[in-house]
mmCIF file of C-alpha atoms in Angstrom:
data_model
loop_
_atom_site.group_PDB
_atom_site.id
_atom_site.type_symbol
_atom_site.label_atom_id
_atom_site.label_comp_id
_atom_site.label_asym_id
_atom_site.label_seq_id
_atom_site.Cartn_x
_atom_site.Cartn_y
_atom_site.Cartn_z
ATOM 1 C CA MET A 199 0.000 0.000 0.000
ATOM 2 C CA LEU A 200 1.170 3.531 -0.717
ATOM 3 C CA ARG A 201 2.832 5.219 2.232
ATOM 4 C CA ILE A 202 1.309 8.678 2.521
ATOM 5 C CA GLY A 203 2.526 11.498 4.744
ATOM 6 C CA LEU A 204 0.784 14.795 5.436
ATOM 7 C CA VAL A 205 2.344 18.244 5.252
ATOM 8 C CA LEU A 206 0.449 20.152 7.926
ATOM 9 C CA PRO A 207 -1.524 23.303 7.015
ATOM 10 C CA MET A 208 0.871 25.945 8.348
ATOM 11 C CA MET A 209 -0.440 29.013 6.525
ATOM 12 C CA PRO A 210 -4.153 28.982 5.647
ATOM 13 C CA GLN A 211 -5.189 31.500 3.032
ATOM 14 C CA ASP A 212 -8.387 32.568 4.798
ATOM 15 C CA GLY A 213 -6.342 35.011 6.861
ATOM 16 C CA GLY A 214 -6.441 32.999 10.077
ATOM 17 C CA LEU A 215 -3.893 30.831 11.814
ATOM 18 C CA PRO A 216 -3.896 27.033 11.504
ATOM 19 C CA GLY A 217 -6.381 25.162 13.603
ATOM 20 C CA ASP A 218 -5.837 22.375 16.105
ATOM 21 C CA ILE A 219 -2.496 20.855 15.068
ATOM 22 C CA PRO A 220 -2.428 18.208 17.851
ATOM 23 C CA GLY A 221 -5.994 17.178 17.040
ATOM 24 C CA LEU A 222 -5.289 17.025 13.311
ATOM 25 C CA ALA A 223 -2.114 15.020 13.935
ATOM 26 C CA ARG A 224 -3.955 12.455 16.084
ATOM 27 C CA TRP A 225 -6.749 12.158 13.518
ATOM 28 C CA ALA A 226 -4.308 11.778 10.617
ATOM 29 C CA GLU A 227 -2.376 9.025 12.398
ATOM 30 C CA GLY A 228 -5.646 7.215 13.017
ATOM 31 C CA VAL A 229 -6.608 7.472 9.334
ATOM 32 C CA GLY A 230 -3.323 5.866 8.299
ATOM 33 C CA VAL A 231 -0.879 8.690 7.621
ATOM 34 C CA THR A 232 2.700 7.476 8.049
ATOM 35 C CA SER A 233 4.377 10.854 8.642
ATOM 36 C CA LEU A 234 3.583 14.464 9.534
ATOM 37 C CA TRP A 235 5.579 17.452 8.293
ATOM 38 C CA ALA A 236 5.749 21.194 8.851
ATOM 39 C CA THR A 237 6.890 23.820 6.355
ATOM 40 C CA ASP A 238 9.081 26.743 7.375
ATOM 41 C CA HIS A 239 8.783 30.477 6.850
ATOM 42 C CA LEU A 240 9.991 33.132 9.257
ATOM 43 C CA LEU A 241 8.039 35.696 7.248
ATOM 44 C CA TRP A 242 5.125 35.188 4.870
ATOM 45 C CA HIS A 243 2.340 37.202 3.270
ATOM 46 C CA SER A 244 -0.207 35.588 5.629
ATOM 47 C CA PRO A 245 -0.053 34.354 9.246
ATOM 48 C CA VAL A 246 2.121 31.274 9.663
ATOM 49 C CA PHE A 247 3.055 28.944 12.524
ATOM 50 C CA GLU A 248 6.673 28.359 13.506
ATOM 51 C CA CYS A 249 8.019 25.152 12.011
ATOM 52 C CA LEU A 250 9.793 23.384 14.888
ATOM 53 C CA THR A 251 7.026 24.286 17.338
ATOM 54 C CA ALA A 252 4.425 22.718 15.043
ATOM 55 C CA VAL A 253 6.521 19.549 14.684
ATOM 56 C CA THR A 254 6.824 19.307 18.463
ATOM 57 C CA LEU A 255 3.040 19.582 18.843
ATOM 58 C CA ALA A 256 2.539 16.854 16.232
ATOM 59 C CA ALA A 257 5.103 14.578 17.888
ATOM 60 C CA ALA A 258 3.517 14.984 21.318
ATOM 61 C CA ALA A 259 0.061 14.154 19.936
ATOM 62 C CA THR A 260 1.060 10.949 18.114
ATOM 63 C CA GLU A 261 2.713 7.616 18.821
ATOM 64 C CA ARG A 262 3.742 6.040 15.513
ATOM 65 C CA CYS A 263 4.036 8.686 12.803
ATOM 66 C CA ARG A 264 7.391 9.987 11.737
ATOM 67 C CA VAL A 265 7.477 13.779 12.164
ATOM 68 C CA GLY A 266 9.692 16.246 10.362
ATOM 69 C CA THR A 267 10.336 19.576 8.692
ATOM 70 C CA CYS A 268 9.587 19.952 4.993
ATOM 71 C CA VAL A 269 11.785 21.905 4.838
ATOM 72 C CA LEU A 270 13.454 24.157 7.385
ATOM 73 C CA GLN A 271 15.377 26.993 5.716
ATOM 74 C CA LEU A 272 18.629 26.422 7.561
ATOM 75 C CA PRO A 273 20.426 29.551 6.244
ATOM 76 C CA LEU A 274 17.800 31.688 8.035
ATOM 77 C CA ARG A 275 18.523 30.065 11.407
ATOM 78 C CA ARG A 276 21.441 29.893 13.833
ATOM 79 C CA THR A 277 22.769 26.405 13.361
ATOM 80 C CA ALA A 278 23.561 25.732 17.010
ATOM 81 C CA ALA A 279 19.986 26.598 18.003
ATOM 82 C CA VAL A 280 18.605 24.295 15.303
ATOM 83 C CA ALA A 281 20.926 21.496 16.471
ATOM 84 C CA ARG A 282 19.665 21.818 20.030
ATOM 85 C CA ALA A 283 15.981 21.995 19.074
ATOM 86 C CA ALA A 284 16.239 19.107 16.597
ATOM 87 C CA SER A 285 18.028 16.826 19.029
ATOM 88 C CA THR A 286 15.413 17.604 21.679
ATOM 89 C CA ILE A 287 12.536 16.717 19.338
ATOM 90 C CA GLN A 288 14.343 13.539 18.294
ATOM 91 C CA HIS A 289 14.724 12.504 21.939
ATOM 92 C CA VAL A 290 11.206 13.280 23.168
ATOM 93 C CA SER A 291 9.581 11.731 20.064
ATOM 94 C CA GLY A 292 11.357 8.438 20.605
ATOM 95 C CA GLY A 293 13.489 8.760 17.493
ATOM 96 C CA ARG A 294 10.663 9.665 15.087
ATOM 97 C CA PHE A 295 12.015 13.052 13.944
ATOM 98 C CA VAL A 296 13.530 13.936 10.551
ATOM 99 C CA LEU A 297 15.226 17.295 10.076
ATOM 100 C CA GLY A 298 14.426 18.263 6.511
ATOM 101 C CA VAL A 299 16.457 21.270 5.365
ATOM 102 C CA GLY A 300 16.634 23.439 2.286
ATOM 103 C CA ALA A 301 18.189 26.606 0.938
ATOM 104 C CA GLY A 302 14.946 28.550 0.476
ATOM 105 C CA ILE A 303 13.697 30.290 -2.673
ATOM 106 C CA HIS A 304 11.961 33.466 -1.461
ATOM 107 C CA GLU A 305 14.487 36.272 -1.803
ATOM 108 C CA GLY A 306 12.403 38.837 0.078
ATOM 109 C CA GLU A 307 12.366 36.657 3.182
ATOM 110 C CA PHE A 308 16.159 36.658 3.254
ATOM 111 C CA GLU A 309 16.370 40.402 2.652
ATOM 112 C CA ALA A 310 13.925 41.095 5.478
ATOM 113 C CA VAL A 311 16.082 39.298 8.059
ATOM 114 C CA GLY A 312 19.433 40.454 6.685
ATOM 115 C CA VAL A 313 20.738 37.141 5.313
ATOM 116 C CA PRO A 314 22.500 37.202 1.905
ATOM 117 C CA TYR A 315 20.265 35.356 -0.544
ATOM 118 C CA GLU A 316 22.963 34.606 -3.103
ATOM 119 C CA ASP A 317 25.045 32.702 -0.535
ATOM 120 C CA ARG A 318 22.243 30.486 0.742
ATOM 121 C CA GLY A 319 23.445 27.285 -0.980
ATOM 122 C CA ALA A 320 26.924 27.542 0.490
ATOM 123 C CA GLN A 321 25.401 28.451 3.860
ATOM 124 C CA LEU A 322 23.196 25.373 3.723
ATOM 125 C CA ASP A 323 26.127 23.058 2.987
ATOM 126 C CA ALA A 324 28.168 24.607 5.789
ATOM 127 C CA GLY A 325 25.182 24.425 8.132
ATOM 128 C CA ILE A 326 24.621 20.706 7.535
ATOM 129 C CA ARG A 327 28.279 20.009 8.264
ATOM 130 C CA GLU A 328 28.067 22.131 11.405
ATOM 131 C CA LEU A 329 24.961 20.262 12.582
ATOM 132 C CA ARG A 330 26.734 16.936 12.290
ATOM 133 C CA ALA A 331 29.799 18.294 14.050
ATOM 134 C CA LEU A 332 27.688 19.639 16.904
ATOM 135 C CA TRP A 333 25.791 16.367 17.279
ATOM 136 C CA SER A 334 28.997 14.342 17.270
ATOM 137 C CA GLY A 335 30.672 16.654 19.759
ATOM 138 C CA THR A 336 33.508 17.579 17.392
ATOM 139 C CA GLY A 337 32.065 21.045 16.806
ATOM 140 C CA THR A 338 31.587 21.861 20.472
ATOM 141 C CA ASP A 339 33.799 24.253 22.390
ATOM 142 C CA GLU A 340 36.047 22.134 24.628
ATOM 143 C CA ARG A 341 34.693 23.982 27.666
ATOM 144 C CA TYR A 342 31.297 22.362 27.137
ATOM 145 C CA GLY A 343 32.299 18.892 26.027
ATOM 146 C CA HIS A 344 30.119 16.253 24.395
ATOM 147 C CA GLN A 345 26.502 16.856 25.390
ATOM 148 C CA ARG A 346 25.003 13.401 24.687
ATOM 149 C CA ILE A 347 23.024 14.729 21.763
ATOM 150 C CA THR A 348 20.505 12.511 19.965
ATOM 151 C CA ALA A 349 21.034 13.169 16.267
ATOM 152 C CA PRO A 350 18.111 12.946 13.813
ATOM 153 C CA PRO A 351 18.558 12.057 10.148
ATOM 154 C CA ILE A 352 18.905 14.979 7.738
ATOM 155 C CA TRP A 353 16.772 15.011 4.600
ATOM 156 C CA ILE A 354 17.262 17.612 1.906
ATOM 157 C CA GLY A 355 14.711 19.452 -0.213
ATOM 158 C CA GLY A 356 14.989 20.789 -3.749
ATOM 159 C CA ALA A 357 14.728 19.037 -7.101
ATOM 160 C CA SER A 358 17.794 20.387 -8.913
ATOM 161 C CA ARG A 359 21.002 18.592 -9.832
ATOM 162 C CA ARG A 360 22.741 20.699 -7.201
ATOM 163 C CA ALA A 361 20.276 19.366 -4.628
ATOM 164 C CA ALA A 362 21.121 15.819 -5.736
ATOM 165 C CA ARG A 363 24.827 16.520 -5.252
ATOM 166 C CA ARG A 364 24.065 17.870 -1.787
ATOM 167 C CA VAL A 365 22.113 14.740 -0.898
ATOM 168 C CA ALA A 366 24.883 12.486 -2.216
ATOM 169 C CA ALA A 367 27.482 14.280 -0.127
ATOM 170 C CA LEU A 368 25.577 15.240 3.010
ATOM 171 C CA GLY A 369 22.051 13.810 3.198
ATOM 172 C CA ASP A 370 20.239 10.849 4.691
ATOM 173 C CA GLY A 371 17.177 11.416 2.504
ATOM 174 C CA TRP A 372 15.754 13.468 -0.367
ATOM 175 C CA MET A 373 12.305 15.066 -0.671
ATOM 176 C CA PRO A 374 11.976 16.929 -4.002
ATOM 177 C CA LEU A 375 8.982 19.079 -4.980
ATOM 178 C CA PHE A 376 7.649 20.183 -8.402
ATOM 179 C CA VAL A 377 8.824 17.216 -10.439
ATOM 180 C CA SER A 378 7.102 14.752 -12.797
ATOM 181 C CA PRO A 379 7.281 10.961 -12.322
ATOM 182 C CA GLU A 380 9.663 10.732 -15.282
ATOM 183 C CA GLY A 381 11.781 13.565 -13.923
ATOM 184 C CA LEU A 382 11.844 11.942 -10.496
ATOM 185 C CA ALA A 383 13.081 8.633 -11.897
ATOM 186 C CA ALA A 384 15.854 10.456 -13.774
ATOM 187 C CA ARG A 385 16.858 12.434 -10.693
ATOM 188 C CA PHE A 386 16.997 9.317 -8.541
ATOM 189 C CA ALA A 387 19.152 7.595 -11.171
ATOM 190 C CA ASP A 388 21.520 10.575 -11.111
ATOM 191 C CA LEU A 389 21.561 10.420 -7.315
ATOM 192 C CA ASP A 390 22.501 6.727 -7.361
ATOM 193 C CA ALA A 391 25.495 7.483 -9.587
ATOM 194 C CA MET A 392 26.567 10.371 -7.364
ATOM 195 C CA LEU A 393 26.255 8.247 -4.231
ATOM 196 C CA ARG A 394 28.436 5.511 -5.703
ATOM 197 C CA ALA A 395 30.986 8.137 -6.741
ATOM 198 C CA ASN A 396 31.052 9.292 -3.120
ATOM 199 C CA GLY A 397 31.556 5.755 -1.841
ATOM 200 C CA ARG A 398 27.999 5.469 -0.560
ATOM 201 C CA ARG A 399 25.244 2.939 -1.264
ATOM 202 C CA PRO A 400 21.995 4.084 -2.935
ATOM 203 C CA GLU A 401 19.938 2.173 -0.365
ATOM 204 C CA ASP A 402 21.410 4.313 2.421
ATOM 205 C CA VAL A 403 19.428 7.389 1.274
ATOM 206 C CA GLU A 404 15.654 7.490 1.778
ATOM 207 C CA ARG A 405 13.481 8.926 -0.999
ATOM 208 C CA ALA A 406 10.155 10.726 -0.859
ATOM 209 C CA VAL A 407 8.352 13.199 -3.089
ATOM 210 C CA VAL A 408 6.194 16.172 -2.107
ATOM 211 C CA LEU A 409 2.940 16.505 -4.054
ATOM 212 C CA TRP A 410 0.328 19.262 -3.969
ATOM 213 C CA THR A 411 -3.013 17.429 -3.917
ATOM 214 C CA ARG A 412 -6.766 18.092 -3.828
ATOM 215 C CA VAL A 413 -9.166 15.157 -3.916
ATOM 216 C CA THR A 414 -12.584 16.113 -5.235
ATOM 217 C CA GLU A 415 -15.355 14.814 -7.456
ATOM 218 C CA SER A 416 -16.247 18.355 -8.524
ATOM 219 C CA VAL A 417 -14.873 19.959 -11.685
ATOM 220 C CA GLN A 418 -15.507 23.346 -10.108
ATOM 221 C CA GLU A 419 -13.400 22.399 -7.086
ATOM 222 C CA GLU A 420 -10.626 21.221 -9.404
ATOM 223 C CA ARG A 421 -10.482 24.745 -10.823
ATOM 224 C CA GLU A 422 -10.640 26.218 -7.328
ATOM 225 C CA ALA A 423 -7.675 24.066 -6.265
ATOM 226 C CA ALA A 424 -5.520 25.480 -9.067
ATOM 227 C CA SER A 425 -6.609 28.995 -8.112
ATOM 228 C CA TRP A 426 -5.826 28.293 -4.446
ATOM 229 C CA LEU A 427 -2.331 27.097 -5.310
ATOM 230 C CA GLY A 428 -1.716 30.064 -7.605
ATOM 231 C CA ARG A 429 -2.661 32.476 -4.817
ATOM 232 C CA PHE A 430 -0.447 30.584 -2.392
ATOM 233 C CA TYR A 431 2.662 31.140 -4.501
ATOM 234 C CA GLY A 432 1.574 34.408 -6.086
ATOM 235 C CA LEU A 433 1.917 32.802 -9.526
ATOM 236 C CA PRO A 434 -0.433 32.318 -12.502
ATOM 237 C CA GLU A 435 -2.623 29.225 -12.274
ATOM 238 C CA ALA A 436 -1.137 27.850 -15.484
ATOM 239 C CA VAL A 437 2.323 27.788 -13.910
ATOM 240 C CA VAL A 438 1.315 25.776 -10.854
ATOM 241 C CA ALA A 439 -1.560 23.666 -12.212
ATOM 242 C CA ARG A 440 0.729 21.124 -13.917
ATOM 243 C CA HIS A 441 2.225 20.303 -10.520
ATOM 244 C CA LEU A 442 -1.166 19.735 -8.884
ATOM 245 C CA ILE A 443 -2.653 16.271 -8.419
ATOM 246 C CA VAL A 444 -6.386 16.889 -8.446
ATOM 247 C CA GLY A 445 -9.600 15.020 -9.120
ATOM 248 C CA PRO A 446 -11.395 11.896 -7.887
ATOM 249 C CA PRO A 447 -9.468 9.775 -5.394
ATOM 250 C CA GLU A 448 -8.834 6.891 -7.788
ATOM 251 C CA ARG A 449 -7.263 9.244 -10.332
ATOM 252 C CA CYS A 450 -5.096 10.845 -7.643
ATOM 253 C CA LEU A 451 -3.917 7.448 -6.387
ATOM 254 C CA GLU A 452 -3.039 6.326 -9.908
ATOM 255 C CA ARG A 453 -0.872 9.408 -10.368
ATOM 256 C CA MET A 454 0.762 8.922 -6.965
ATOM 257 C CA ALA A 455 1.549 5.312 -7.825
ATOM 258 C CA LYS A 456 3.568 6.555 -10.805
ATOM 259 C CA PHE A 457 5.816 8.478 -8.402
ATOM 260 C CA ALA A 458 6.160 5.361 -6.263
ATOM 261 C CA ARG A 459 7.203 3.338 -9.299
ATOM 262 C CA ALA A 460 9.735 6.093 -10.056
ATOM 263 C CA GLY A 461 11.392 5.366 -6.708
ATOM 264 C CA ALA A 462 9.613 7.431 -4.061
ATOM 265 C CA LYS A 463 9.196 5.397 -0.882
ATOM 266 C CA GLU A 464 6.669 7.834 0.560
ATOM 267 C CA ILE A 465 4.265 10.397 -0.894
ATOM 268 C CA LEU A 466 4.177 13.608 1.149
ATOM 269 C CA VAL A 467 0.825 15.203 0.427
ATOM 270 C CA ILE A 468 0.340 18.964 0.711
ATOM 271 C CA PRO A 469 -3.418 19.493 0.418
ATOM 272 C CA ALA A 470 -4.267 22.446 -1.836
ATOM 273 C CA ALA A 471 -6.852 23.648 0.670
ATOM 274 C CA ASP A 472 -6.905 25.215 4.117
ATOM 275 C CA ASP A 473 -8.498 22.062 5.586
ATOM 276 C CA PRO A 474 -6.726 18.817 4.624
ATOM 277 C CA SER A 475 -9.234 16.425 6.195
ATOM 278 C CA SER A 476 -11.496 15.810 3.196
ATOM 279 C CA THR A 477 -8.560 15.096 0.863
ATOM 280 C CA LEU A 478 -6.954 12.694 3.346
ATOM 281 C CA ALA A 479 -10.164 10.881 4.228
ATOM 282 C CA ALA A 480 -11.022 10.353 0.553
ATOM 283 C CA LEU A 481 -7.504 9.156 -0.301
ATOM 284 C CA PHE A 482 -7.384 6.537 2.421
ATOM 285 C CA ALA A 483 -10.939 5.357 1.796
ATOM 286 C CA ALA A 484 -10.024 4.790 -1.856
ATOM 287 C CA LEU A 485 -6.668 3.269 -0.989
ATOM 288 C CA ARG A 486 -8.334 0.464 0.949
ATOM 289 C CA THR A 487 -10.214 -0.680 -2.151
ATOM 290 C CA ALA A 488 -7.787 0.383 -4.899
ATOM 291 C CA ARG A 489 -6.514 -1.914 -7.644
ATOM 292 C CA PRO A 490 -3.155 -3.578 -6.875
ATOM 293 C CA GLU A 491 -1.192 -1.214 -9.131
ATOM 294 C CA ALA A 492 -2.562 1.808 -7.252
ATOM 295 C CA ARG A 493 -1.903 0.129 -3.897
ATOM 296 C CA LEU A 494 1.781 -0.240 -4.749
ATOM 297 C CA HIS A 495 3.862 -0.320 -1.589
ATOM 298 C CA ALA A 496 6.666 2.084 -2.438
#
């Protein structure tokens, strides 16, 4: 059966803040979701929850789901503070936390907090190395010594070739966004070659894909989903619509199965709606009765 994770609604477009994250997390785990994720923005054009706080709430409300960030913009944060927070979440969640990190793509957000945008890739690489040094104790001032830190795995966002190189050199997992099934298969093949070149095994890196999704039987709602996603990014509908999985649940599952066959071990669903419950409920109801090819266990 498809493994499906949920990216939590961190920034509803109705102008309000997200609802009951612990309640949603408990409900989603009961439905069958295998992981829960929080996106990260320090600044946004609408109210937004803080990423690591939301992950902590989700971890405290659940027992089995993996929880993680999808993805935390590490160049916008002080690395030592992220290392401490991440290791704490990993410990209190019983080892269920994944620190997903990325460089970020919104230039204005960097300008607003005084971080050079053009250096963000190099800052991300340096930050990942610093995280591992801090968790191992080798990056700690000798006055403080090794602090018995519980280190989570690091997954990396982005779908570019540069992101693949970063994963091959520094990552424990990859979670690309805005990619087709064919493009995903090609990227994973490139990653395998890069891993072998770095003396690593392809099976040592976990693979997921992030998919914007709206499950609906209504043609009108299909159009509304594309409009919702366009408003979210501030882009024309035509630009974002090709990256949206939308329609009846069986059609959505068939498209998701293509990503699984391309190598994704988990589908991370971002519902293209303020309330994810109807999309999730419909997906899992259909998944229980889907044809074998749509039930593919990635």
